[in-house]
mmCIF file of N, CA and C in Angstrom:
data_model
loop_
_atom_site.group_PDB
_atom_site.id
_atom_site.type_symbol
_atom_site.label_atom_id
_atom_site.label_comp_id
_atom_site.label_asym_id
_atom_site.label_seq_id
_atom_site.Cartn_x
_atom_site.Cartn_y
_atom_site.Cartn_z
ATOM 1 N N GLY Z 3 23.990 56.684 -15.971
ATOM 2 C CA GLY Z 3 22.917 55.748 -14.837
ATOM 3 C C GLY Z 3 21.847 56.084 -14.922
ATOM 4 N N GLY Z 4 21.119 55.401 -13.736
ATOM 5 C CA GLY Z 4 19.377 55.467 -13.929
ATOM 6 C C GLY Z 4 19.210 54.145 -13.611
ATOM 7 N N ASP Z 5 18.367 54.025 -13.626
ATOM 8 C CA ASP Z 5 17.446 52.382 -13.696
ATOM 9 C C ASP Z 5 16.993 52.174 -15.045
ATOM 10 N N GLY Z 6 16.502 53.209 -15.771
ATOM 11 C CA GLY Z 6 16.421 52.514 -17.282
ATOM 12 C C GLY Z 6 17.635 51.898 -17.834
ATOM 13 N N PRO Z 7 18.517 52.780 -18.264
ATOM 14 C CA PRO Z 7 19.737 51.899 -19.056
ATOM 15 C C PRO Z 7 20.134 50.734 -18.532
ATOM 16 N N GLY Z 8 20.362 50.622 -17.082
ATOM 17 C CA GLY Z 8 20.706 49.518 -16.476
ATOM 18 C C GLY Z 8 19.411 47.946 -16.584
ATOM 19 N N GLU Z 9 18.186 48.705 -16.761
ATOM 20 C CA GLU Z 9 17.220 47.521 -17.013
ATOM 21 C C GLU Z 9 17.685 47.174 -18.329
ATOM 22 N N LEU Z 10 17.927 47.876 -19.210
ATOM 23 C CA LEU Z 10 17.899 47.616 -20.148
ATOM 24 C C LEU Z 10 19.317 46.761 -20.377
ATOM 25 N N VAL Z 11 20.172 47.563 -20.317
ATOM 26 C CA VAL Z 11 21.212 46.177 -20.026
ATOM 27 C C VAL Z 11 21.239 44.193 -19.558
ATOM 28 N N ALA Z 12 20.532 44.571 -18.711
ATOM 29 C CA ALA Z 12 19.891 43.539 -17.949
ATOM 30 C C ALA Z 12 19.114 42.752 -18.680
ATOM 31 N N ALA Z 13 17.982 43.495 -19.205
ATOM 32 C CA ALA Z 13 17.377 42.774 -20.735
ATOM 33 C C ALA Z 13 18.021 42.250 -21.880
ATOM 34 N N LEU Z 14 18.989 42.835 -22.057
ATOM 35 C CA LEU Z 14 19.424 42.620 -23.576
ATOM 36 C C LEU Z 14 20.495 41.416 -23.404
ATOM 37 N N ASP Z 15 21.343 40.730 -21.758
ATOM 38 C CA ASP Z 15 21.636 39.910 -21.611
ATOM 39 C C ASP Z 15 20.937 39.071 -21.419
ATOM 40 N N ALA Z 16 19.748 39.244 -20.520
ATOM 41 C CA ALA Z 16 19.418 37.716 -20.806
ATOM 42 C C ALA Z 16 18.099 37.356 -21.715
ATOM 43 N N ILE Z 17 18.423 38.560 -22.962
ATOM 44 C CA ILE Z 17 17.538 38.071 -24.147
ATOM 45 C C ILE Z 17 18.570 37.151 -24.680
ATOM 46 N N ARG Z 18 19.900 37.712 -24.577
ATOM 47 C CA ARG Z 18 20.709 37.550 -25.736
ATOM 48 C C ARG Z 18 21.268 35.523 -25.177
ATOM 49 N N SER Z 19 21.141 35.596 -23.577
ATOM 50 C CA SER Z 19 21.319 34.286 -23.185
ATOM 51 C C SER Z 19 20.811 33.414 -23.266
ATOM 52 N N ALA Z 20 19.333 33.477 -23.430
ATOM 53 C CA ALA Z 20 18.484 33.003 -23.867
ATOM 54 C C ALA Z 20 18.507 32.549 -25.174
ATOM 55 N N ILE Z 21 18.844 33.353 -26.066
ATOM 56 C CA ILE Z 21 19.009 32.923 -27.560
ATOM 57 C C ILE Z 21 19.861 32.203 -27.578
ATOM 58 N N GLU Z 22 21.635 32.470 -26.993
ATOM 59 C CA GLU Z 22 22.656 31.726 -27.304
ATOM 60 C C GLU Z 22 22.418 30.197 -26.335
ATOM 61 N N ARG Z 23 21.563 30.094 -24.975
ATOM 62 C CA ARG Z 23 21.175 28.745 -24.716
ATOM 63 C C ARG Z 23 20.459 27.722 -25.407
ATOM 64 N N HIS Z 24 19.016 28.940 -25.836
ATOM 65 C CA HIS Z 24 18.124 27.932 -26.589
ATOM 66 C C HIS Z 24 17.878 27.795 -28.357
ATOM 67 N N GLY Z 25 18.625 28.798 -28.791
ATOM 68 C CA GLY Z 25 18.572 29.465 -29.900
ATOM 69 C C GLY Z 25 17.832 28.159 -31.140
ATOM 70 N N GLU Z 26 18.321 27.037 -31.453
ATOM 71 C CA GLU Z 26 17.674 26.265 -31.908
ATOM 72 C C GLU Z 26 16.711 25.286 -31.397
ATOM 73 N N ALA Z 27 16.685 25.106 -30.266
ATOM 74 C CA ALA Z 27 15.409 24.169 -29.458
ATOM 75 C C ALA Z 27 14.377 24.862 -29.256
ATOM 76 N N ARG Z 28 14.392 25.980 -28.789
ATOM 77 C CA ARG Z 28 12.850 26.652 -28.395
ATOM 78 C C ARG Z 28 12.691 28.105 -29.238
ATOM 79 N N PHE Z 29 13.418 27.778 -30.337
ATOM 80 C CA PHE Z 29 12.546 29.224 -31.324
ATOM 81 C C PHE Z 29 12.427 28.464 -32.598
ATOM 82 N N ARG Z 30 11.366 28.329 -33.006
ATOM 83 C CA ARG Z 30 10.709 27.885 -34.519
ATOM 84 C C ARG Z 30 11.335 28.383 -35.646
ATOM 85 N N ASN Z 31 12.410 28.010 -36.489
ATOM 86 C CA ASN Z 31 12.523 29.030 -38.155
ATOM 87 C C ASN Z 31 11.448 28.520 -38.593
ATOM 88 N N LEU Z 32 11.164 29.924 -38.779
ATOM 89 C CA LEU Z 32 10.257 30.244 -40.265
ATOM 90 C C LEU Z 32 10.743 30.394 -41.555
ATOM 91 N N ASP Z 33 11.833 30.494 -41.556
ATOM 92 C CA ASP Z 33 12.377 30.902 -42.895
ATOM 93 C C ASP Z 33 12.853 28.929 -43.460
ATOM 94 N N GLY Z 34 12.514 28.654 -44.324
ATOM 95 C CA GLY Z 34 12.668 27.441 -45.309
ATOM 96 C C GLY Z 34 12.020 26.347 -44.389
ATOM 97 N N ALA Z 35 12.219 25.315 -44.555
ATOM 98 C CA ALA Z 35 12.040 23.661 -44.651
ATOM 99 C C ALA Z 35 12.058 23.618 -43.238
ATOM 100 N N GLU Z 36 11.662 23.107 -42.206
ATOM 101 C CA GLU Z 36 11.846 22.592 -40.938
ATOM 102 C C GLU Z 36 11.370 21.432 -41.161
ATOM 103 N N PRO Z 37 11.795 20.349 -40.234
ATOM 104 C CA PRO Z 37 10.696 18.939 -40.103
ATOM 105 C C PRO Z 37 9.581 19.232 -38.744
ATOM 106 N N SER Z 38 8.505 19.469 -39.285
ATOM 107 C CA SER Z 38 7.295 19.383 -38.250
ATOM 108 C C SER Z 38 6.998 17.931 -37.107
ATOM 109 N N SER Z 39 7.812 17.625 -37.638
ATOM 110 C CA SER Z 39 7.440 15.940 -36.920
ATOM 111 C C SER Z 39 7.824 16.179 -35.565
ATOM 112 N N ALA Z 40 8.834 17.211 -35.674
ATOM 113 C CA ALA Z 40 9.185 17.036 -33.835
ATOM 114 C C ALA Z 40 8.651 18.596 -33.730
ATOM 115 N N PRO Z 41 7.726 18.400 -32.835
ATOM 116 C CA PRO Z 41 7.030 19.949 -31.925
ATOM 117 C C PRO Z 41 8.391 20.372 -30.582
ATOM 118 N N ILE Z 42 8.088 21.625 -31.102
ATOM 119 C CA ILE Z 42 9.356 22.291 -30.087
ATOM 120 C C ILE Z 42 8.923 22.284 -28.776
ATOM 121 N N ARG Z 43 9.444 22.203 -27.687
ATOM 122 C CA ARG Z 43 8.915 22.107 -26.479
ATOM 123 C C ARG Z 43 9.384 23.536 -25.587
ATOM 124 N N ASN Z 44 8.555 23.734 -24.981
ATOM 125 C CA ASN Z 44 8.853 25.102 -24.044
ATOM 126 C C ASN Z 44 9.362 26.330 -25.174
ATOM 127 N N LEU Z 45 8.466 26.441 -26.202
ATOM 128 C CA LEU Z 45 8.986 27.755 -27.389
ATOM 129 C C LEU Z 45 8.685 29.259 -27.261
ATOM 130 N N LEU Z 46 10.086 30.024 -27.295
ATOM 131 C CA LEU Z 46 10.103 30.654 -26.422
ATOM 132 C C LEU Z 46 9.806 31.888 -27.853
ATOM 133 N N GLY Z 47 9.661 31.387 -28.600
ATOM 134 C CA GLY Z 47 9.460 32.256 -30.261
ATOM 135 C C GLY Z 47 9.728 31.349 -31.308
ATOM 136 N N TYR Z 48 10.314 32.764 -32.257
ATOM 137 C CA TYR Z 48 10.468 32.639 -33.846
ATOM 138 C C TYR Z 48 11.941 32.667 -34.015
ATOM 139 N N ARG Z 49 11.939 32.358 -35.167
ATOM 140 C CA ARG Z 49 13.805 32.940 -36.006
ATOM 141 C C ARG Z 49 13.253 33.109 -37.462
ATOM 142 N N LEU Z 50 13.213 34.195 -38.014
ATOM 143 C CA LEU Z 50 13.033 34.299 -39.067
ATOM 144 C C LEU Z 50 13.815 35.439 -39.719
ATOM 145 N N SER Z 51 13.885 36.210 -41.265
ATOM 146 C CA SER Z 51 14.515 37.095 -41.517
ATOM 147 C C SER Z 51 13.210 37.999 -41.900
ATOM 148 N N ARG Z 52 13.582 39.248 -41.825
ATOM 149 C CA ARG Z 52 12.616 40.363 -42.483
ATOM 150 C C ARG Z 52 13.845 41.520 -43.451
ATOM 151 N N GLY Z 53 13.497 41.375 -44.220
ATOM 152 C CA GLY Z 53 14.415 42.413 -45.312
ATOM 153 C C GLY Z 53 16.263 41.635 -45.280
ATOM 154 N N GLY Z 54 16.476 40.748 -45.186
ATOM 155 C CA GLY Z 54 17.749 40.577 -44.921
ATOM 156 C C GLY Z 54 18.534 40.687 -43.654
ATOM 157 N N VAL Z 55 17.459 40.794 -42.721
ATOM 158 C CA VAL Z 55 18.026 40.869 -40.817
ATOM 159 C C VAL Z 55 17.449 39.519 -40.145
ATOM 160 N N LEU Z 56 18.288 39.006 -39.730
ATOM 161 C CA LEU Z 56 17.773 38.039 -39.037
ATOM 162 C C LEU Z 56 17.139 38.922 -37.145
ATOM 163 N N VAL Z 57 16.155 37.839 -37.168
ATOM 164 C CA VAL Z 57 14.656 38.519 -35.921
ATOM 165 C C VAL Z 57 14.590 37.652 -35.210
ATOM 166 N N TYR Z 58 14.561 37.689 -33.972
ATOM 167 C CA TYR Z 58 14.057 36.928 -32.685
ATOM 168 C C TYR Z 58 12.752 37.271 -32.182
ATOM 169 N N ALA Z 59 12.136 36.223 -32.934
ATOM 170 C CA ALA Z 59 10.416 37.259 -32.496
ATOM 171 C C ALA Z 59 9.971 36.271 -31.340
ATOM 172 N N PHE Z 60 10.109 36.800 -30.413
ATOM 173 C CA PHE Z 60 9.358 36.018 -28.645
ATOM 174 C C PHE Z 60 7.574 36.134 -28.557
ATOM 175 N N THR Z 61 7.581 35.073 -28.458
ATOM 176 C CA THR Z 61 5.784 35.202 -27.864
ATOM 177 C C THR Z 61 5.702 35.949 -26.750
ATOM 178 N N ALA Z 62 4.818 36.531 -26.137
ATOM 179 C CA ALA Z 62 4.319 37.081 -25.347
ATOM 180 C C ALA Z 62 4.912 35.902 -23.747
ATOM 181 N N THR Z 63 4.349 34.670 -23.786
ATOM 182 C CA THR Z 63 5.062 34.010 -22.714
ATOM 183 C C THR Z 63 6.635 33.509 -22.809
ATOM 184 N N GLY Z 64 6.952 33.356 -23.633
ATOM 185 C CA GLY Z 64 8.361 33.680 -24.101
ATOM 186 C C GLY Z 64 9.359 34.737 -23.809
ATOM 187 N N TRP Z 65 8.485 36.267 -24.038
ATOM 188 C CA TRP Z 65 9.255 37.165 -24.297
ATOM 189 C C TRP Z 65 9.310 37.597 -21.833
ATOM 190 N N SER Z 66 8.247 37.225 -21.432
ATOM 191 C CA SER Z 66 8.321 37.276 -20.067
ATOM 192 C C SER Z 66 8.828 36.354 -19.586
ATOM 193 N N GLU Z 67 9.174 34.882 -19.589
ATOM 194 C CA GLU Z 67 10.154 33.910 -19.333
ATOM 195 C C GLU Z 67 11.064 34.533 -19.167
ATOM 196 N N THR Z 68 11.150 35.140 -20.447
ATOM 197 C CA THR Z 68 13.220 35.203 -20.660
ATOM 198 C C THR Z 68 13.551 35.891 -19.883
ATOM 199 N N LEU Z 69 12.723 37.215 -19.505
ATOM 200 C CA LEU Z 69 13.016 38.691 -18.683
ATOM 201 C C LEU Z 69 12.635 38.391 -17.087
ATOM 202 N N ALA Z 70 11.998 37.538 -17.028
ATOM 203 C CA ALA Z 70 11.658 37.194 -15.822
ATOM 204 C C ALA Z 70 13.133 37.050 -14.633
ATOM 205 N N GLY Z 71 13.283 37.963 -13.154
ATOM 206 C CA GLY Z 71 14.061 38.467 -12.505
ATOM 207 C C GLY Z 71 15.345 39.134 -13.255
ATOM 208 N N ALA Z 72 15.133 39.526 -14.225
ATOM 209 C CA ALA Z 72 15.903 40.552 -15.275
ATOM 210 C C ALA Z 72 15.651 41.872 -15.389
ATOM 211 N N ALA Z 73 14.684 42.153 -15.565
ATOM 212 C CA ALA Z 73 14.132 43.207 -15.736
ATOM 213 C C ALA Z 73 12.481 43.513 -16.094
ATOM 214 N N ASP Z 74 11.478 44.233 -16.010
ATOM 215 C CA ASP Z 74 10.463 44.610 -16.369
ATOM 216 C C ASP Z 74 9.931 44.226 -17.607
ATOM 217 N N PRO Z 75 9.315 43.369 -18.059
ATOM 218 C CA PRO Z 75 9.024 43.004 -19.601
ATOM 219 C C PRO Z 75 8.356 44.384 -20.285
ATOM 220 N N LYS Z 76 7.108 44.574 -19.912
ATOM 221 C CA LYS Z 76 6.719 46.163 -20.460
ATOM 222 C C LYS Z 76 7.684 47.319 -20.895
ATOM 223 N N SER Z 77 8.087 47.122 -19.567
ATOM 224 C CA SER Z 77 9.393 48.797 -19.791
ATOM 225 C C SER Z 77 10.071 48.594 -20.749
ATOM 226 N N VAL Z 78 10.719 47.540 -21.097
ATOM 227 C CA VAL Z 78 12.083 46.892 -21.970
ATOM 228 C C VAL Z 78 11.322 46.486 -23.166
ATOM 229 N N VAL Z 79 10.228 46.652 -23.351
ATOM 230 C CA VAL Z 79 9.566 46.889 -24.816
ATOM 231 C C VAL Z 79 9.613 48.371 -25.062
ATOM 232 N N GLY Z 80 9.147 49.043 -24.248
ATOM 233 C CA GLY Z 80 8.913 50.496 -24.671
ATOM 234 C C GLY Z 80 10.220 50.782 -24.968
ATOM 235 N N MET Z 81 11.547 50.883 -24.333
ATOM 236 C CA MET Z 81 12.774 50.725 -24.495
ATOM 237 C C MET Z 81 13.552 50.645 -25.414
ATOM 238 N N LEU Z 82 12.917 49.382 -25.788
ATOM 239 C CA LEU Z 82 13.483 48.876 -26.922
ATOM 240 C C LEU Z 82 13.077 49.508 -28.374
ATOM 241 N N PHE Z 83 11.329 50.128 -27.911
ATOM 242 C CA PHE Z 83 11.111 50.602 -28.852
ATOM 243 C C PHE Z 83 11.277 51.495 -29.351
ATOM 244 N N GLU Z 84 11.764 52.276 -28.299
ATOM 245 C CA GLU Z 84 12.556 54.336 -28.385
ATOM 246 C C GLU Z 84 13.770 53.960 -29.183
ATOM 247 N N ARG Z 85 14.287 53.293 -29.143
ATOM 248 C CA ARG Z 85 15.728 53.316 -29.572
ATOM 249 C C ARG Z 85 15.818 52.056 -31.172
ATOM 250 N N GLY Z 86 14.616 52.288 -31.705
ATOM 251 C CA GLY Z 86 14.507 51.479 -32.668
ATOM 252 C C GLY Z 86 14.493 50.054 -32.929
ATOM 253 N N LEU Z 87 14.617 49.084 -31.903
ATOM 254 C CA LEU Z 87 15.483 47.921 -31.759
ATOM 255 C C LEU Z 87 14.422 46.570 -32.248
ATOM 256 N N LEU Z 88 13.334 47.495 -31.938
ATOM 257 C CA LEU Z 88 11.817 46.195 -32.090
ATOM 258 C C LEU Z 88 11.364 46.703 -33.837
ATOM 259 N N LEU Z 89 11.362 45.305 -33.869
ATOM 260 C CA LEU Z 89 10.577 44.929 -35.144
ATOM 261 C C LEU Z 89 8.611 45.518 -34.939
ATOM 262 N N THR Z 90 8.031 46.447 -35.913
ATOM 263 C CA THR Z 90 6.771 46.541 -35.267
ATOM 264 C C THR Z 90 6.301 46.626 -36.203
ATOM 265 N N GLY Z 91 4.842 46.574 -35.748
ATOM 266 C CA GLY Z 91 3.745 46.246 -36.996
ATOM 267 C C GLY Z 91 3.448 47.212 -38.175
ATOM 268 N N LYS Z 92 2.303 47.364 -38.773
ATOM 269 C CA LYS Z 92 2.338 48.810 -39.448
ATOM 270 C C LYS Z 92 1.227 49.876 -39.113
ATOM 271 N N ASP Z 93 1.064 49.300 -37.759
ATOM 272 C CA ASP Z 93 0.023 50.346 -37.104
ATOM 273 C C ASP Z 93 1.113 50.685 -35.870
ATOM 274 N N ARG Z 94 2.197 50.362 -35.832
ATOM 275 C CA ARG Z 94 3.296 50.960 -34.992
ATOM 276 C C ARG Z 94 2.983 50.952 -33.605
ATOM 277 N N THR Z 95 2.733 49.744 -33.305
ATOM 278 C CA THR Z 95 2.207 49.079 -31.810
ATOM 279 C C THR Z 95 3.711 48.161 -31.439
ATOM 280 N N HIS Z 96 3.416 47.839 -30.545
ATOM 281 C CA HIS Z 96 5.265 47.360 -30.062
ATOM 282 C C HIS Z 96 5.222 45.839 -30.506
ATOM 283 N N ARG Z 97 3.969 45.242 -31.085
ATOM 284 C CA ARG Z 97 4.066 43.874 -31.762
ATOM 285 C C ARG Z 97 4.235 44.115 -33.408
ATOM 286 N N HIS Z 98 4.558 42.449 -33.144
ATOM 287 C CA HIS Z 98 5.220 42.416 -34.623
ATOM 288 C C HIS Z 98 4.147 40.664 -35.264
ATOM 289 N N PHE Z 99 3.549 40.989 -36.106
ATOM 290 C CA PHE Z 99 3.085 40.022 -35.997
ATOM 291 C C PHE Z 99 3.552 38.993 -37.495
ATOM 292 N N VAL Z 100 3.312 37.671 -37.260
ATOM 293 C CA VAL Z 100 4.158 36.264 -38.113
ATOM 294 C C VAL Z 100 3.158 35.479 -38.372
ATOM 295 N N LYS Z 101 2.835 34.981 -39.668
ATOM 296 C CA LYS Z 101 2.228 33.895 -39.861
ATOM 297 C C LYS Z 101 2.998 32.622 -39.434
ATOM 298 N N VAL Z 102 2.416 31.883 -38.970
ATOM 299 C CA VAL Z 102 2.725 30.350 -37.976
ATOM 300 C C VAL Z 102 1.606 29.606 -38.304
ATOM 301 N N ASP Z 103 1.479 28.827 -39.442
ATOM 302 C CA ASP Z 103 0.250 28.008 -39.679
ATOM 303 C C ASP Z 103 -0.610 28.492 -39.980
ATOM 304 N N GLY Z 104 -0.807 29.670 -41.143
ATOM 305 C CA GLY Z 104 -1.673 29.793 -41.547
ATOM 306 C C GLY Z 104 -2.524 30.999 -40.573
ATOM 307 N N ARG Z 105 -2.017 31.243 -39.327
ATOM 308 C CA ARG Z 105 -2.937 32.022 -38.073
ATOM 309 C C ARG Z 105 -1.660 33.257 -38.189
ATOM 310 N N SER Z 106 -1.995 34.276 -37.608
ATOM 311 C CA SER Z 106 -1.205 35.485 -36.946
ATOM 312 C C SER Z 106 -1.400 35.022 -35.635
ATOM 313 N N VAL Z 107 0.165 35.579 -35.467
ATOM 314 C CA VAL Z 107 0.577 35.102 -33.938
ATOM 315 C C VAL Z 107 1.638 36.687 -33.587
ATOM 316 N N PRO Z 108 1.067 37.308 -32.248
ATOM 317 C CA PRO Z 108 1.803 38.614 -32.208
ATOM 318 C C PRO Z 108 3.162 38.286 -31.514
ATOM 319 N N THR Z 109 3.749 39.226 -31.474
ATOM 320 C CA THR Z 109 5.294 38.770 -30.961
ATOM 321 C C THR Z 109 5.798 40.068 -30.712
ATOM 322 N N TYR Z 110 7.082 39.733 -29.929
ATOM 323 C CA TYR Z 110 8.122 41.136 -29.685
ATOM 324 C C TYR Z 110 9.250 40.782 -30.456
ATOM 325 N N ALA Z 111 9.602 41.405 -31.522
ATOM 326 C CA ALA Z 111 10.791 40.762 -32.528
ATOM 327 C C ALA Z 111 12.038 41.881 -32.803
ATOM 328 N N VAL Z 112 12.982 41.147 -32.019
ATOM 329 C CA VAL Z 112 14.544 42.371 -31.967
ATOM 330 C C VAL Z 112 15.431 41.642 -32.831
ATOM 331 N N ARG Z 113 15.711 42.861 -33.585
ATOM 332 C CA ARG Z 113 16.597 42.478 -34.923
ATOM 333 C C ARG Z 113 17.611 41.792 -33.731
ATOM 334 N N ALA Z 114 18.730 40.484 -34.701
ATOM 335 C CA ALA Z 114 19.727 39.763 -33.790
ATOM 336 C C ALA Z 114 21.025 41.019 -34.101
ATOM 337 N N SER Z 115 21.165 41.668 -34.783
ATOM 338 C CA SER Z 115 22.088 42.854 -34.889
ATOM 339 C C SER Z 115 21.916 43.778 -33.455
ATOM 340 N N ALA Z 116 21.137 44.156 -33.111
ATOM 341 C CA ALA Z 116 20.456 44.782 -31.663
ATOM 342 C C ALA Z 116 21.193 43.848 -30.583
ATOM 343 N N LEU Z 117 21.174 43.023 -30.599
ATOM 344 C CA LEU Z 117 21.498 41.925 -29.190
ATOM 345 C C LEU Z 117 23.071 41.855 -29.527
ATOM 346 N N PHE Z 118 23.391 41.594 -30.378
ATOM 347 C CA PHE Z 118 24.310 41.310 -30.642
ATOM 348 C C PHE Z 118 25.678 42.548 -30.746
ATOM 349 N N ASP Z 119 25.665 43.640 -31.369
ATOM 350 C CA ASP Z 119 25.999 44.820 -31.157
ATOM 351 C C ASP Z 119 25.444 45.982 -30.673
ATOM 352 N N THR Z 120 26.750 45.646 -29.091
ATOM 353 C CA THR Z 120 25.754 46.951 -28.274
ATOM 354 C C THR Z 120 26.387 48.232 -28.358
ATOM 355 N N GLU Z 121 26.928 48.687 -29.911
ATOM 356 C CA GLU Z 121 26.517 50.010 -30.494
ATOM 357 C C GLU Z 121 25.636 50.423 -30.415
ATOM 358 N N ASP Z 122 24.557 49.860 -30.420
ATOM 359 C CA ASP Z 122 23.078 49.866 -30.594
ATOM 360 C C ASP Z 122 22.244 50.873 -29.751
ATOM 361 N N VAL Z 123 22.707 50.150 -28.310
ATOM 362 C CA VAL Z 123 22.192 50.276 -27.033
ATOM 363 C C VAL Z 123 22.263 51.872 -26.843
#
């Protein structure tokens, strides 16, 4: 028990749900070619591979929107970081920077395996 694990489970459920509902429509694919003529409306973040691992990298706005009503976004970042479920920057911050259209974008990057393999939690 306690608030931490319950909040983490609620957060993972909210993140999983957002990906299942909006994975193709609200996460821009950064791997391979994707038509740039159709902008992504209400972007939550980006899909990409790092070292053969599928990652969902949420923008700060997408992270807050996804976790609204489920959990505190900042405490979830800390819990995921402590469990090694976030991809982090070289400076060991909680953010993972991705290159998008030539600029560096800070994200909260969660491994897909962390979301869909509940043994990691």
